[in-house]
CSV table of C-alpha atoms and ligand atoms in Angstrom, one decimal:
chain,number,residue,atom,x,y,z
X,1,MET,CA,76.2,101.9,75.4
X,2,THR,CA,79.8,101.0,76.2
X,3,GLN,CA,81.9,100.2,73.2
X,4,LEU,CA,84.1,97.1,73.9
X,5,PRO,CA,87.1,96.5,71.7
X,6,ALA,CA,86.3,93.8,69.1
X,7,GLY,CA,86.7,90.3,70.4
X,8,THR,CA,86.7,91.4,74.1
X,9,ASP,CA,85.0,89.1,76.5
X,10,PRO,CA,84.2,91.0,79.8
X,11,ALA,CA,83.5,87.7,81.6
X,12,GLU,CA,87.0,86.5,80.7
X,13,LEU,CA,88.5,89.8,81.9
X,14,ALA,CA,86.7,89.4,85.2
X,15,ARG,CA,88.1,85.9,85.6
X,16,THR,CA,91.6,87.2,84.9
X,17,ALA,CA,91.1,90.1,87.3
X,18,LEU,CA,90.0,87.7,90.1
X,19,ALA,CA,92.8,85.2,89.5
X,20,VAL,CA,95.6,87.8,89.7
X,21,ALA,CA,93.9,89.7,92.6
X,22,VAL,CA,93.9,86.5,94.6
X,23,GLU,CA,97.6,86.0,93.8
X,24,ALA,CA,98.5,89.5,94.9
X,25,GLY,CA,96.4,89.2,98.0
X,26,ASP,CA,98.2,86.0,99.0
X,27,LEU,CA,101.5,87.8,98.4
X,28,ILE,CA,100.8,90.8,100.7
X,29,VAL,CA,99.6,88.4,103.5
X,30,ASP,CA,102.2,85.7,103.1
X,31,ASP,CA,105.3,87.9,102.4
X,32,ARG,CA,104.4,90.6,104.9
X,33,PRO,CA,107.7,91.5,106.7
X,34,ALA,CA,107.7,90.9,110.5
X,35,ARG,CA,108.4,94.6,111.0
X,36,LEU,CA,106.6,96.3,108.2
X,37,GLY,CA,107.4,100.0,108.1
X,38,VAL,CA,106.5,103.0,106.0
X,39,ALA,CA,108.6,103.0,102.8
X,40,GLU,CA,107.5,106.5,101.8
X,41,THR,CA,104.7,109.0,102.0
X,42,LYS,CA,102.8,110.8,99.2
X,43,SER,CA,100.3,113.6,99.6
X,44,SER,CA,100.9,114.0,103.3
X,45,SER,CA,102.8,112.4,106.2
X,46,THR,CA,99.8,110.0,106.8
X,47,ASP,CA,99.5,109.0,103.1
X,48,VAL,CA,101.7,106.0,103.4
X,49,VAL,CA,103.2,103.5,101.0
X,50,THR,CA,104.7,100.2,102.2
X,51,VAL,CA,107.1,98.0,100.4
X,52,MET,CA,104.2,95.6,99.9
X,53,ASP,CA,102.1,98.1,98.0
X,54,GLN,CA,104.9,98.3,95.5
X,55,ARG,CA,105.5,94.5,95.5
X,56,SER,CA,101.8,93.8,94.9
X,57,GLN,CA,101.7,96.3,92.0
X,58,ASP,CA,104.9,94.8,90.5
X,59,HIS,CA,103.3,91.4,90.7
X,60,LEU,CA,100.1,92.5,89.0
X,61,LEU,CA,102.0,94.4,86.3
X,62,ALA,CA,104.1,91.3,85.5
X,63,ARG,CA,101.1,88.9,85.5
X,64,LEU,CA,98.8,91.1,83.4
X,65,GLY,CA,101.8,91.6,81.1
X,66,GLU,CA,101.9,87.8,80.6
X,67,LEU,CA,98.1,87.3,80.4
X,68,ARG,CA,97.1,90.4,78.6
X,69,PRO,CA,100.3,91.8,76.9
X,70,ASP,CA,98.5,94.4,74.7
X,71,ASP,CA,96.5,96.0,77.5
X,72,GLY,CA,97.5,99.2,79.3
X,73,PHE,CA,98.2,99.4,83.0
X,74,ALA,CA,97.7,102.3,85.4
X,75,GLY,CA,98.4,101.7,89.0
X,76,GLU,CA,98.5,103.7,92.2
X,77,GLU,CA,102.2,103.1,92.8
X,78,ARG,CA,105.2,103.4,90.5
X,79,GLY,CA,105.2,101.6,87.1
X,80,GLY,CA,102.7,101.3,84.3
X,81,ARG,CA,102.3,100.6,80.6
X,82,THR,CA,100.5,102.0,77.6
X,83,GLY,CA,98.6,99.5,75.6
X,84,GLU,CA,97.2,99.0,72.1
X,85,SER,CA,94.1,96.8,72.9
X,86,GLY,CA,91.7,99.5,74.0
X,87,ILE,CA,91.7,98.0,77.5
X,88,THR,CA,93.6,99.5,80.5
X,89,TRP,CA,93.9,97.9,83.9
X,90,VAL,CA,93.4,100.4,86.7
X,91,VAL,CA,95.0,98.9,89.8
X,92,ASP,CA,95.1,99.6,93.5
X,93,PRO,CA,97.6,97.1,94.8
X,94,ILE,CA,96.6,97.6,98.4
X,95,ASP,CA,93.4,99.6,99.0
X,96,GLY,CA,93.3,100.5,102.7
X,97,THR,CA,97.0,100.7,103.2
X,98,VAL,CA,96.7,102.2,106.7
X,99,ASN,CA,94.6,99.2,107.7
X,100,TYR,CA,97.2,96.9,106.2
X,101,LEU,CA,99.9,98.8,108.2
X,102,TYR,CA,98.0,98.4,111.4
X,103,GLU,CA,96.9,94.8,110.6
X,104,ILE,CA,93.2,95.7,110.6
X,105,PRO,CA,91.6,93.1,108.3
X,106,ALA,CA,89.8,95.6,106.0
X,107,TYR,CA,92.1,96.1,103.0
X,108,SER,CA,91.9,94.7,99.5
X,109,VAL,CA,93.6,94.2,96.2
X,110,SER,CA,91.4,96.0,93.6
X,111,LEU,CA,91.7,96.1,89.8
X,112,ALA,CA,89.4,96.8,86.9
X,113,ALA,CA,89.7,96.5,83.1
X,114,VAL,CA,88.4,99.8,81.8
X,115,VAL,CA,87.7,101.4,78.3
X,116,GLY,CA,88.6,105.0,77.8
X,117,ASP,CA,91.2,107.2,79.5
X,118,PRO,CA,91.3,106.7,83.3
X,119,ARG,CA,93.4,109.9,83.7
X,120,THR,CA,90.4,112.0,82.6
X,121,ASP,CA,87.3,112.3,84.8
X,122,GLY,CA,84.2,111.1,82.9
X,123,ALA,CA,86.2,109.6,80.0
X,124,TRP,CA,86.4,106.0,81.1
X,125,GLN,CA,84.3,103.1,82.4
X,126,PRO,CA,85.1,99.8,84.0
X,127,VAL,CA,84.0,96.7,82.0
X,128,ALA,CA,85.3,94.0,84.4
X,129,GLY,CA,86.8,94.0,87.8
X,130,ALA,CA,87.7,92.2,91.1
X,131,VAL,CA,88.2,93.2,94.7
X,132,VAL,CA,89.7,90.7,97.1
X,133,ASN,CA,90.1,90.9,100.9
X,134,PRO,CA,93.0,88.4,101.4
X,135,VAL,CA,92.4,88.2,105.2
X,136,THR,CA,88.7,87.3,105.2
X,137,GLY,CA,88.8,85.4,101.9
X,138,GLU,CA,86.0,87.5,100.5
X,139,SER,CA,86.2,88.2,96.8
X,140,TYR,CA,84.0,90.3,94.6
X,141,SER,CA,83.9,90.3,90.9
X,142,ALA,CA,81.7,91.8,88.2
X,143,TRP,CA,81.6,92.3,84.4
X,144,LEU,CA,79.5,94.4,82.1
X,145,GLY,CA,76.0,92.9,82.0
X,146,GLY,CA,77.2,89.8,83.9
X,147,GLY,CA,76.1,90.8,87.4
X,148,ALA,CA,78.1,91.2,90.6
X,149,TRP,CA,79.3,88.1,92.6
X,150,ARG,CA,80.7,87.5,96.1
X,151,THR,CA,82.7,84.4,97.0
X,152,VAL,CA,84.0,83.4,100.4
X,153,GLY,CA,86.8,80.9,100.3
X,154,ASP,CA,85.8,77.9,98.3
X,155,ALA,CA,82.1,78.4,98.6
X,156,GLU,CA,79.9,78.9,95.5
X,157,PRO,CA,79.7,82.5,94.2
X,158,GLN,CA,76.6,84.4,95.3
X,159,ARG,CA,74.9,86.9,93.1
X,160,LEU,CA,74.6,90.4,94.7
X,161,GLN,CA,71.6,92.7,94.6
X,162,VAL,CA,71.0,96.0,96.4
X,163,ALA,CA,67.8,96.7,98.3
X,164,GLU,CA,66.1,100.1,99.0
X,165,THR,CA,65.6,101.5,102.5
X,166,SER,CA,64.9,105.0,103.8
X,167,LEU,CA,67.7,107.4,104.4
X,168,ALA,CA,66.8,107.5,108.1
X,169,HIS,CA,67.3,103.7,108.3
X,170,ALA,CA,70.4,103.7,106.0
X,171,LEU,CA,73.8,102.5,107.3
X,172,CYS,CA,76.1,105.0,105.5
X,173,GLY,CA,79.8,104.4,104.7
X,174,THR,CA,82.3,107.2,104.0
X,175,GLY,CA,85.9,107.9,104.2
X,176,PHE,CA,88.4,110.8,104.8
X,177,GLY,CA,91.4,112.0,102.9
X,178,TYR,CA,95.0,112.5,104.1
X,179,ASP,CA,95.0,116.3,103.9
X,180,ALA,CA,94.0,118.3,107.0
X,181,ASP,CA,92.0,120.9,105.1
X,182,ARG,CA,90.2,118.1,103.2
X,183,ARG,CA,89.4,116.3,106.4
X,184,ALA,CA,88.1,119.5,108.0
X,185,TRP,CA,85.8,120.0,105.1
X,186,GLN,CA,84.7,116.3,105.2
X,187,ALA,CA,83.9,116.6,108.9
X,188,ALA,CA,81.8,119.7,108.3
X,189,VAL,CA,79.8,117.8,105.6
X,190,LEU,CA,79.5,114.8,107.9
X,191,THR,CA,77.7,117.0,110.5
X,192,HIS,CA,74.9,117.4,107.9
X,193,VAL,CA,74.7,113.7,107.0
X,194,LEU,CA,75.0,112.0,110.4
X,195,PRO,CA,71.7,113.2,111.9
X,196,GLN,CA,69.8,112.0,108.8
X,197,VAL,CA,71.0,108.4,108.5
X,198,ARG,CA,70.9,105.3,110.8
X,199,ASP,CA,74.6,105.5,111.4
X,200,ILE,CA,78.0,106.1,109.8
X,201,ARG,CA,80.7,103.5,109.2
X,202,ARG,CA,84.3,104.3,108.1
X,203,PHE,CA,86.1,101.1,107.2
X,204,GLY,CA,89.1,102.5,105.3
X,205,SER,CA,88.9,100.9,101.9
X,206,ALA,CA,86.8,102.5,99.2
X,207,ALA,CA,86.9,99.4,97.1
X,208,LEU,CA,85.5,97.3,99.9
X,209,ASP,CA,83.0,100.0,100.8
X,210,LEU,CA,81.6,99.9,97.3
X,211,CYS,CA,81.4,96.1,97.5
X,212,ARG,CA,79.6,96.4,100.9
X,213,VAL,CA,76.9,98.5,99.1
X,214,ALA,CA,76.6,95.7,96.5
X,215,GLU,CA,76.2,93.0,99.2
X,216,GLY,CA,74.1,95.1,101.6
X,217,SER,CA,76.4,95.4,104.5
X,218,LEU,CA,76.3,99.1,103.8
X,219,ASP,CA,73.1,100.7,102.5
X,220,VAL,CA,74.8,103.6,100.9
X,221,TYR,CA,78.3,105.2,100.6
X,222,TYR,CA,79.8,108.5,99.7
X,223,GLU,CA,83.3,110.0,99.6
X,224,ARG,CA,85.2,112.9,98.2
X,225,GLY,CA,88.7,112.5,97.0
X,226,LEU,CA,88.7,109.0,95.5
X,227,ASN,CA,91.2,108.2,92.8
X,228,PRO,CA,90.3,106.0,89.8
X,229,TRP,CA,92.2,103.1,91.3
X,230,ASP,CA,90.2,103.4,94.6
X,231,MET,CA,86.8,103.2,92.8
X,232,ALA,CA,87.3,101.4,89.4
X,233,ALA,CA,86.4,97.8,90.4
X,234,GLY,CA,84.0,98.7,93.3
X,235,TRP,CA,82.1,101.0,90.9
X,236,LEU,CA,81.3,98.1,88.6
X,237,VAL,CA,80.5,95.6,91.4
X,238,ALA,CA,78.0,98.1,92.9
X,239,THR,CA,76.5,99.0,89.5
X,240,GLU,CA,76.1,95.4,88.5
X,241,ALA,CA,74.3,94.7,91.8
X,242,GLY,CA,71.7,97.4,90.9
X,243,ALA,CA,73.2,100.4,92.6
X,244,THR,CA,73.5,103.9,91.1
X,245,VAL,CA,77.1,105.2,91.3
X,246,SER,CA,77.7,108.8,90.4
X,247,ASP,CA,79.0,112.2,91.3
X,248,LEU,CA,76.8,114.9,92.8
X,249,LEU,CA,75.4,115.8,89.4
X,250,GLY,CA,74.5,112.3,88.2
X,251,GLY,CA,77.5,111.9,86.0
X,252,PRO,CA,80.3,109.3,86.4
X,253,PRO,CA,81.9,109.0,89.9
X,254,ARG,CA,85.0,111.2,90.2
X,255,ALA,CA,87.3,112.8,92.8
X,256,GLU,CA,84.8,115.6,93.5
X,257,MET,CA,82.3,113.1,94.8
X,258,THR,CA,81.4,109.4,94.6
X,259,ILE,CA,77.9,108.3,95.8
X,260,ALA,CA,76.7,104.7,95.6
X,261,GLY,CA,73.4,103.1,96.6
X,262,PRO,CA,70.1,101.8,95.5
X,263,PRO,CA,68.6,104.4,93.1
X,264,ALA,CA,66.1,106.1,95.4
X,265,LEU,CA,68.4,106.0,98.4
X,266,HIS,CA,71.3,107.3,96.2
X,267,ALA,CA,69.1,110.2,95.2
X,268,ALA,CA,68.1,111.0,98.8
X,269,LEU,CA,71.7,111.0,100.0
X,270,GLY,CA,72.7,113.0,96.9
X,271,ALA,CA,70.2,115.7,97.8
X,272,VAL,CA,71.5,115.9,101.4
X,273,LEU,CA,75.1,116.1,100.2
X,274,THR,CA,74.3,118.8,97.6
X,275,ASP,CA,72.7,120.9,100.4
X,276,ALA,CA,75.6,120.2,102.7
X,277,VAL,CA,78.3,121.1,100.2
X,278,GLU,CA,76.4,124.4,99.5
X,279,GLN,CA,76.1,125.2,103.2
X,280,VAL,CA,79.7,124.2,104.1
X,281,GLY,CA,81.2,126.0,101.1
X,282,PRO,CA,84.5,125.3,99.3
X,283,GLU,CA,87.4,123.5,100.9
X,284,ARG,CA,90.2,125.7,102.2
X,285,VAL,CA,93.0,125.7,99.7
X,286,ARG,CA,96.4,126.9,101.1
B,301,LIP,C1,92.0,104.7,100.8
B,301,LIP,C2,90.6,104.7,100.3
B,301,LIP,C3,89.7,105.1,101.4
B,301,LIP,C4,90.0,106.5,101.9
B,301,LIP,C5,91.4,106.5,102.4
B,301,LIP,C6,92.4,106.0,101.4
B,301,LIP,P1,94.4,103.9,100.0
B,301,LIP,O1,92.9,104.4,99.8
B,301,LIP,O2,90.3,103.5,99.8
B,301,LIP,O3,88.3,105.1,101.0
B,301,LIP,O4,89.1,107.0,102.8
B,301,LIP,O5,91.7,107.8,102.9
B,301,LIP,O6,92.5,107.0,100.3
B,301,LIP,O7,95.2,105.2,100.2
B,301,LIP,O8,94.5,103.0,101.2
B,301,LIP,O9,94.8,103.2,98.7
């Protein structure tokens, strides 16, 4: 059972997450420069950061500092804060940055309030979160025990619930990293998965992929290499919609592997991935 700090209302945290995610989403759309370039790269020349990634995070840091001054903040980009409340905000200011750069409408602002230490695999858990696609107007929110909800524009929120299907009929989402050796390994694993599922989709935002599992526009999803900020909010949205979200061994999702889907389908894909990882062997490390 997750221990919430005394007096913490996860529903209120979810409302806060959704409100500031919508603000940041409006910012990255409305203030996008006419000629958006790459401000810098991180793990490789294709792991890009734009000025809007940083501006979105700066906005979220400032607003959460106003609304929740005692909470911690850990974001993908520069800037953060330690807190005293027992709640840390784990923030991806633009998830799907490459899609944002190419103006492909599949990117999101994703943030979650978590308990524990998000810098340590298995030592943290989201208790409230929101994912917003500012182009389509789709927003997803969830809080511990409160369910997962999808809203489009001004429509009434719809509660989300996953549904089982066979692996052979499952539309499976995945993603690929920015490092060439990691991508080669992911491609090798994919050759074991692709023949056993309906089809593969690679949309480019893990946060939205996990929300797609919750809403059923993906049946199942896996990816190696996710950071806490990629998965924190989507993990909770999928879980509150009835999905199992774990690593390959059934523990909390982590960089080694994240698998999300209705329980039986999650187990079936997990078995295929375990076999594939064994057959493919370890990633090449230079
Ligand atoms: C992205 C993830 C996506 C992954 C991409 C990238 P970013 O996050 O959400 O699932 O496949 O390679 O890591 O870098 O856009 O915040």
